[in-house]
Tab-separated table of C-alpha atoms in Angstrom:
chain	number	residue	atom	x	y	z
Z	1	MET	CA	20.062	2.611	8.861
Z	2	PRO	CA	16.689	0.984	9.677
Z	3	ILE	CA	15.480	-1.361	6.972
Z	4	GLU	CA	12.362	0.736	6.275
Z	5	TRP	CA	14.555	3.740	5.421
Z	6	ALA	CA	16.729	1.529	3.218
Z	7	ILE	CA	13.614	0.413	1.313
Z	8	ILE	CA	12.492	4.017	0.876
Z	9	LEU	CA	15.956	4.970	-0.381
Z	10	VAL	CA	16.021	2.157	-2.953
Z	11	VAL	CA	12.564	3.065	-4.288
Z	12	ALA	CA	13.387	6.793	-4.369
Z	13	VAL	CA	16.665	6.205	-6.219
Z	14	SER	CA	14.810	3.997	-8.706
Z	15	ASP	CA	12.334	6.848	-9.243
Z	16	ALA	CA	15.160	9.337	-9.790
Z	17	ILE	CA	16.863	7.109	-12.374
Z	18	LEU	CA	13.613	6.450	-14.248
Z	19	LEU	CA	12.673	10.139	-14.229
Z	20	ALA	CA	16.103	11.028	-15.625
Z	21	GLU	CA	15.995	8.364	-18.350
Z	22	THR	CA	12.368	8.728	-19.503
Z	23	SER	CA	10.024	11.497	-20.622
Z	24	PHE	CA	8.187	11.484	-17.297
Z	25	ARG	CA	8.450	14.514	-15.063
Z	26	LEU	CA	7.473	15.164	-11.481
Z	27	GLU	CA	5.156	18.053	-10.786
Z	28	ALA	CA	5.833	20.041	-7.623
Z	29	SER	CA	2.823	20.484	-5.401
Z	30	ALA	CA	1.660	22.710	-2.558
Z	31	GLN	CA	1.254	19.566	-0.474
Z	32	LEU	CA	5.038	19.318	-0.340
Z	33	ARG	CA	4.860	21.940	2.431
Z	34	ILE	CA	2.929	19.453	4.546
Z	35	LEU	CA	5.638	16.873	3.939
Z	36	ALA	CA	8.363	19.362	4.874
Z	37	GLY	CA	6.512	20.195	8.088
Z	38	LEU	CA	6.162	16.508	8.913
Z	39	ILE	CA	9.910	15.997	8.427
Z	40	ALA	CA	10.649	18.913	10.757
Z	41	LEU	CA	8.246	17.575	13.393
Z	42	ALA	CA	9.812	14.127	13.226
Z	43	VAL	CA	13.310	15.580	13.705
Z	44	VAL	CA	12.200	17.667	16.702
Z	45	LEU	CA	10.470	14.732	18.401
Z	46	VAL	CA	13.381	12.373	17.810
Z	47	ILE	CA	15.707	14.932	19.444
Z	48	CYS	CA	13.322	15.526	22.354
Z	49	ARG	CA	12.906	11.830	23.158
Z	50	ARG	CA	16.585	11.713	24.182
Z	51	TRP	CA	15.983	14.212	27.007
Z	52	ARG	CA	14.667	12.585	30.165
Z	53	SER	CA	13.024	15.789	31.354
Z	54	PHE	CA	10.293	15.426	28.721
Z	55	PRO	CA	7.073	13.517	29.502
Z	56	ARG	CA	6.833	9.781	28.788
Z	57	ILE	CA	4.540	10.407	25.832
Z	58	ILE	CA	7.337	12.111	23.886
Z	59	PRO	CA	9.104	8.856	22.877
Z	60	ARG	CA	5.801	7.473	21.606
Z	61	LEU	CA	5.129	10.665	19.667
Z	62	ALA	CA	8.626	10.420	18.219
Z	63	HIS	CA	7.963	6.852	17.088
Z	64	LEU	CA	4.637	7.960	15.604
Z	65	ALA	CA	6.229	10.863	13.715
Z	66	ARG	CA	8.914	8.590	12.268
Z	67	THR	CA	6.365	5.956	11.288
Z	68	VAL	CA	4.030	8.440	9.603
Z	69	LEU	CA	6.956	10.107	7.852
Z	70	SER	CA	8.158	6.716	6.566
Z	71	LEU	CA	4.627	5.894	5.434
Z	72	VAL	CA	4.216	9.175	3.533
Z	73	LEU	CA	7.645	9.055	1.894
Z	74	PHE	CA	7.312	5.426	0.834
Z	75	THR	CA	3.732	5.788	-0.421
Z	76	ASN	CA	4.637	8.704	-2.656
Z	77	ALA	CA	7.835	7.069	-3.932
Z	78	ALA	CA	5.977	3.822	-4.658
Z	79	THR	CA	3.171	5.711	-6.442
Z	80	ILE	CA	5.699	7.397	-8.722
Z	81	LEU	CA	7.361	4.046	-9.448
Z	82	SER	CA	4.021	2.402	-10.251
Z	83	TYR	CA	3.018	5.136	-12.698
Z	84	ILE	CA	6.348	5.166	-14.507
Z	85	LEU	CA	6.490	1.371	-14.857
Z	86	THR	CA	2.921	1.333	-16.182
Z	87	GLY	CA	3.915	3.888	-18.815
Z	88	ILE	CA	7.191	2.371	-19.975
Z	89	LEU	CA	6.025	-1.269	-19.903
Z	90	PRO	CA	2.588	-1.335	-21.590
Z	91	LEU	CA	2.437	-5.121	-21.688
Z	92	PRO	CA	-0.639	-6.961	-23.039
Z	93	ARG	CA	-3.591	-6.897	-20.692
Z	94	TRP	CA	-4.680	-9.966	-18.774
Z	95	ASP	CA	-8.384	-9.099	-18.553
Z	96	GLY	CA	-9.483	-12.048	-20.659
Z	97	ALA	CA	-7.572	-14.531	-18.516
Z	98	LEU	CA	-8.841	-12.979	-15.277
Z	99	ALA	CA	-12.465	-13.013	-16.475
Z	100	THR	CA	-12.027	-16.636	-17.544
Z	101	ALA	CA	-10.681	-17.477	-14.079
Z	102	ASP	CA	-13.794	-15.926	-12.521
Z	103	ARG	CA	-16.060	-18.025	-14.712
Z	104	ALA	CA	-14.055	-21.160	-13.900
Z	105	LEU	CA	-14.746	-20.456	-10.220
Z	106	GLY	CA	-18.463	-20.126	-10.956
Z	107	LEU	CA	-18.452	-16.387	-10.212
Z	108	ASN	CA	-20.118	-13.813	-12.437
Z	109	TRP	CA	-18.968	-10.237	-12.005
Z	110	LEU	CA	-21.673	-8.820	-14.262
Z	111	ASP	CA	-24.447	-10.395	-12.175
Z	112	MET	CA	-22.988	-8.809	-9.044
Z	113	TYR	CA	-22.684	-5.434	-10.779
Z	114	GLN	CA	-26.247	-5.487	-12.068
Z	115	TRP	CA	-27.627	-6.568	-8.686
Z	116	LEU	CA	-25.807	-3.740	-6.918
Z	117	ALA	CA	-27.065	-1.188	-9.456
Z	118	ARG	CA	-30.639	-2.000	-8.393
Z	119	TYR	CA	-29.910	-0.950	-4.794
Z	120	PRO	CA	-28.348	2.552	-4.732
Z	121	ALA	CA	-28.308	2.694	-0.925
Z	122	ILE	CA	-26.244	-0.493	-0.683
Z	123	GLU	CA	-23.958	0.759	-3.437
Z	124	ALA	CA	-23.374	4.064	-1.607
Z	125	SER	CA	-22.667	2.228	1.641
Z	126	ALA	CA	-20.225	-0.106	-0.102
Z	127	HIS	CA	-18.423	2.883	-1.602
Z	128	ALA	CA	-18.110	4.573	1.798
Z	129	VAL	CA	-16.731	1.386	3.342
Z	130	TYR	CA	-14.278	0.877	0.482
Z	131	MET	CA	-12.944	4.434	0.747
Z	132	SER	CA	-12.421	4.184	4.518
Z	133	LEU	CA	-9.279	2.058	4.246
Z	134	GLY	CA	-6.820	4.966	4.107
Z	135	THR	CA	-8.323	6.607	7.184
Z	136	GLU	CA	-8.324	3.273	8.989
Z	137	MET	CA	-4.601	2.799	8.316
Z	138	VAL	CA	-3.738	6.198	9.780
Z	139	ILE	CA	-5.907	5.603	12.871
Z	140	LEU	CA	-4.331	2.174	13.333
Z	141	PHE	CA	-0.770	3.503	13.176
Z	142	VAL	CA	-1.635	6.270	15.665
Z	143	ALA	CA	-3.303	3.832	18.061
Z	144	LEU	CA	-0.465	1.305	17.915
Z	145	GLU	CA	2.244	3.890	18.509
Z	146	LEU	CA	0.509	5.913	21.231
Z	147	LEU	CA	-0.564	2.781	23.113
Z	148	GLY	CA	2.996	1.479	23.173
Z	149	HIS	CA	2.804	-1.201	20.458
Z	150	HIS	CA	5.768	0.153	18.505
Z	151	ASN	CA	7.054	-3.242	17.356
Z	152	GLN	CA	3.633	-4.102	15.925
Z	153	ALA	CA	3.435	-0.726	14.182
Z	154	ARG	CA	6.890	-1.240	12.683
Z	155	SER	CA	5.988	-4.746	11.510
Z	156	PHE	CA	2.805	-3.332	9.969
Z	157	LEU	CA	4.867	-0.711	8.144
Z	158	LEU	CA	7.259	-3.366	6.812
Z	159	TRP	CA	4.353	-5.581	5.721
Z	160	PHE	CA	2.883	-2.601	3.903
Z	161	MET	CA	6.164	-1.848	2.120
Z	162	VAL	CA	6.863	-5.447	1.108
Z	163	SER	CA	3.316	-6.056	-0.146
Z	164	THR	CA	3.296	-2.749	-2.045
Z	165	ILE	CA	6.498	-3.569	-3.912
Z	166	ALA	CA	5.249	-7.093	-4.666
Z	167	THR	CA	1.916	-5.745	-5.909
Z	168	ILE	CA	3.576	-3.179	-8.180
Z	169	GLY	CA	5.793	-5.885	-9.659
Z	170	ILE	CA	2.903	-8.278	-10.298
Z	171	ALA	CA	0.654	-5.557	-11.703
Z	172	THR	CA	3.410	-4.344	-14.046
Z	173	LEU	CA	3.899	-7.821	-15.486
Z	174	MET	CA	0.166	-8.686	-15.491
Z	175	PRO	CA	-1.651	-5.393	-16.233
Z	176	ALA	CA	-5.425	-5.271	-16.493
Z	177	ALA	CA	-7.985	-2.533	-17.071
Z	178	GLY	CA	-10.625	-4.158	-14.875
Z	179	PRO	CA	-14.090	-5.604	-15.510
Z	180	VAL	CA	-15.699	-2.185	-16.073
Z	181	VAL	CA	-13.582	-1.722	-19.192
Z	182	TYR	CA	-13.557	-5.397	-20.188
Z	183	TYR	CA	-17.367	-5.637	-20.187
Z	184	HIS	CA	-17.721	-2.225	-21.926
Z	185	LEU	CA	-19.698	-0.636	-19.118
Z	186	PRO	CA	-20.022	3.125	-18.490
Z	187	VAL	CA	-16.946	4.141	-16.506
Z	188	PRO	CA	-18.099	5.700	-13.211
Z	189	SER	CA	-16.531	8.928	-11.984
Z	190	THR	CA	-15.079	7.034	-9.017
Z	191	THR	CA	-12.816	4.945	-11.278
Z	192	LEU	CA	-10.277	7.611	-12.191
Z	193	TYR	CA	-7.587	4.991	-12.674
Z	194	VAL	CA	-9.144	3.920	-15.997
Z	195	SER	CA	-8.335	7.213	-17.753
Z	196	GLN	CA	-4.968	7.491	-16.005
Z	197	MET	CA	-3.906	4.006	-17.068
Z	198	ALA	CA	-4.997	4.692	-20.650
Z	199	GLY	CA	-3.002	7.944	-20.694
Z	200	LEU	CA	0.100	6.258	-19.307
Z	201	ARG	CA	-0.068	3.371	-21.780
Z	202	ASN	CA	-0.660	5.565	-24.880
Z	203	GLY	CA	1.912	8.176	-23.867
Z	204	THR	CA	-0.400	11.160	-23.296
Z	205	LEU	CA	0.120	11.246	-19.522
Z	206	ARG	CA	3.710	11.999	-18.593
Z	207	THR	CA	3.395	14.445	-15.666
Z	208	ILE	CA	3.183	12.807	-12.247
Z	209	ASN	CA	1.941	14.412	-9.061
Z	210	PRO	CA	1.564	11.622	-6.474
Z	211	PHE	CA	-0.484	13.877	-4.195
Z	212	ASP	CA	-3.194	14.124	-6.854
Z	213	TYR	CA	-3.500	10.376	-7.382
Z	214	SER	CA	-5.686	8.938	-4.663
Z	215	GLU	CA	-6.294	5.768	-6.679
Z	216	GLY	CA	-3.810	3.111	-7.607
Z	217	LEU	CA	-3.415	1.491	-10.999
Z	218	VAL	CA	-3.431	-2.086	-9.740
Z	219	VAL	CA	-6.216	-4.469	-10.702
Z	220	PHE	CA	-4.503	-7.829	-10.099
Z	221	PRO	CA	-3.954	-8.522	-7.250
Z	222	SER	CA	-6.411	-6.433	-5.244
Z	223	PHE	CA	-4.266	-4.190	-3.050
Z	224	HIS	CA	-7.322	-3.139	-1.043
Z	225	THR	CA	-7.743	-6.781	-0.072
Z	226	VAL	CA	-4.074	-7.025	0.911
Z	227	LEU	CA	-4.255	-3.899	3.068
Z	228	ALA	CA	-7.562	-4.874	4.665
Z	229	LEU	CA	-6.077	-8.175	5.849
Z	230	LEU	CA	-2.860	-6.506	7.020
Z	231	CYS	CA	-4.891	-3.949	8.986
Z	232	ALA	CA	-6.992	-6.659	10.617
Z	233	TYR	CA	-3.882	-8.610	11.614
Z	234	ALA	CA	-1.977	-5.530	12.836
Z	235	ALA	CA	-4.936	-4.432	14.986
Z	236	TRP	CA	-5.078	-7.682	16.953
Z	237	PRO	CA	-3.121	-6.370	20.012
Z	238	LEU	CA	-5.736	-3.591	20.415
Z	239	ARG	CA	-8.441	-5.191	22.549
Z	240	ILE	CA	-11.118	-2.573	21.940
Z	241	LEU	CA	-10.488	-2.056	18.223
Z	242	LYS	CA	-9.595	-5.504	16.924
Z	243	ILE	CA	-13.135	-6.883	16.515
Z	244	PRO	CA	-14.693	-3.714	14.998
Z	245	LEU	CA	-11.734	-3.390	12.614
Z	246	LEU	CA	-11.980	-7.059	11.677
Z	247	ALA	CA	-15.627	-6.527	10.730
Z	248	LEU	CA	-14.789	-3.330	8.822
Z	249	ASN	CA	-12.000	-4.994	6.861
Z	250	LEU	CA	-14.191	-7.941	5.913
Z	251	LEU	CA	-16.708	-5.436	4.521
Z	252	ILE	CA	-13.907	-3.670	2.633
Z	253	ILE	CA	-12.933	-6.961	1.003
Z	254	LEU	CA	-16.560	-7.710	0.102
Z	255	SER	CA	-16.939	-4.253	-1.462
Z	256	SER	CA	-13.699	-4.466	-3.469
Z	257	PRO	CA	-15.001	-6.273	-6.604
Z	258	ALA	CA	-17.641	-3.628	-7.278
Z	259	MET	CA	-16.119	-0.466	-5.811
Z	260	GLY	CA	-12.530	-1.165	-6.817
Z	261	GLY	CA	-13.272	-2.578	-10.251
Z	262	HIS	CA	-11.729	-5.954	-9.411
Z	263	TYR	CA	-12.341	-9.414	-10.740
Z	264	PHE	CA	-13.073	-11.982	-8.050
Z	265	ILE	CA	-9.754	-13.684	-8.780
Z	266	ASP	CA	-8.050	-10.393	-7.848
Z	267	ILE	CA	-9.492	-10.714	-4.349
Z	268	ILE	CA	-8.234	-14.296	-4.006
Z	269	ALA	CA	-4.770	-13.230	-5.176
Z	270	GLY	CA	-4.806	-10.391	-2.637
Z	271	ILE	CA	-5.611	-12.839	0.161
Z	272	VAL	CA	-2.710	-15.067	-0.894
Z	273	LEU	CA	-0.290	-12.130	-1.092
Z	274	ALA	CA	-1.334	-10.850	2.350
Z	275	ALA	CA	-0.817	-14.312	3.847
Z	276	LEU	CA	2.652	-14.566	2.290
Z	277	THR	CA	3.557	-11.084	3.529
Z	278	ILE	CA	2.487	-11.816	7.106
Z	279	SER	CA	4.333	-15.132	7.039
Z	280	LEU	CA	7.557	-13.167	6.529
Z	281	PRO	CA	7.649	-11.375	9.906
Z	282	GLY	CA	9.331	-8.049	10.450
Z	283	TYR	CA	11.997	-9.584	12.637
Z	284	VAL	CA	13.159	-11.784	9.717
Z	285	LEU	CA	13.607	-8.729	7.503
Z	286	SER	CA	15.353	-6.879	10.336
Z	287	GLY	CA	17.624	-9.863	10.976
Z	288	ILE	CA	18.665	-10.020	7.324
Z	289	TRP	CA	19.384	-6.295	7.369
Z	290	ARG	CA	21.495	-6.576	10.542
Z	291	ARG	CA	23.465	-9.428	8.979
Z	292	LEU	CA	24.099	-7.393	5.842
Z	293	LYS	CA	25.334	-4.410	7.877
Z	294	LYS	CA	27.623	-6.646	9.939
Z	295	ASN	CA	29.137	-8.201	6.819
Z	296	MET	CA	29.589	-4.813	5.173
Z	297	ARG	CA	31.368	-3.470	8.274
Z	298	HIS	CA	33.816	-6.354	8.157
Z	299	GLY	CA	34.208	-6.138	4.397
Z	300	ASP	CA	32.847	-9.627	3.864
Z	301	ALA	CA	30.434	-10.793	1.207
Z	302	PRO	CA	26.907	-11.393	2.553
Z	303	VAL	CA	26.484	-14.974	3.676
Z	304	PHE	CA	23.100	-16.401	4.672
Z	305	ALA	CA	23.569	-19.584	6.640
Z	306	SER	CA	20.674	-21.624	7.978
Z	307	LYS	CA	20.695	-22.417	11.671
């Protein structure tokens, strides 16, 4: 079993256990038909790639279908896990400490917010840039797979999974409502996570439909910053796209404090987490997984020896 599928299985089983043991319930959605169709397409393409009579593009399409399927399954499983953990572990918020860290760095979130409010055109542009990250990820996976960079696409997928799990863990232990709530500002319609987090923490929100939740609950660290850096790094083999995507991702990071409701320290933490994730390459994770499978086949306990 590939390590990405093992990760998905572990997260999905965790979701199933938590759903069975808590008052949370999962709401079925019409979008599940899209997921079922994607699974069927992936199966067909994986079967077709074994037949030599099919065009060369078929193996790449098969890789793409598997990658997108893994991405969709993991994203939804991780979203469910994040929402349940937020609801069952309403730990004290860290907003005061995060705001203090900003001030210690000489950064003032309120000044930035008030400056941006005076320039609606810049604010609208920043919002559009911030919301482009999801589309960019999909385009990047498609480009990497169809242009033959499967190993890079798989590493990108593993980086995404590892950083997502790390972010959920950190955010669960260090929850925060964000500077909009901390400074008692009017909550904009674009920050849906504020009401969702409040409902999860006070027990009024117990029905989860991951397809309806386009926003995450994470304030610290900034997951948009993590993903922007991972996208920029993953795009480097693409000669035409790497510079434009680097510029786009830098703009996404710059827009994150205002558009994502993040303290400046959240951005710094996201940069650190992305660097740590990239420093643990996909081949290391794959090597550990191969060693585990080998030991399990021989009935031995896992042993990790340095070379």
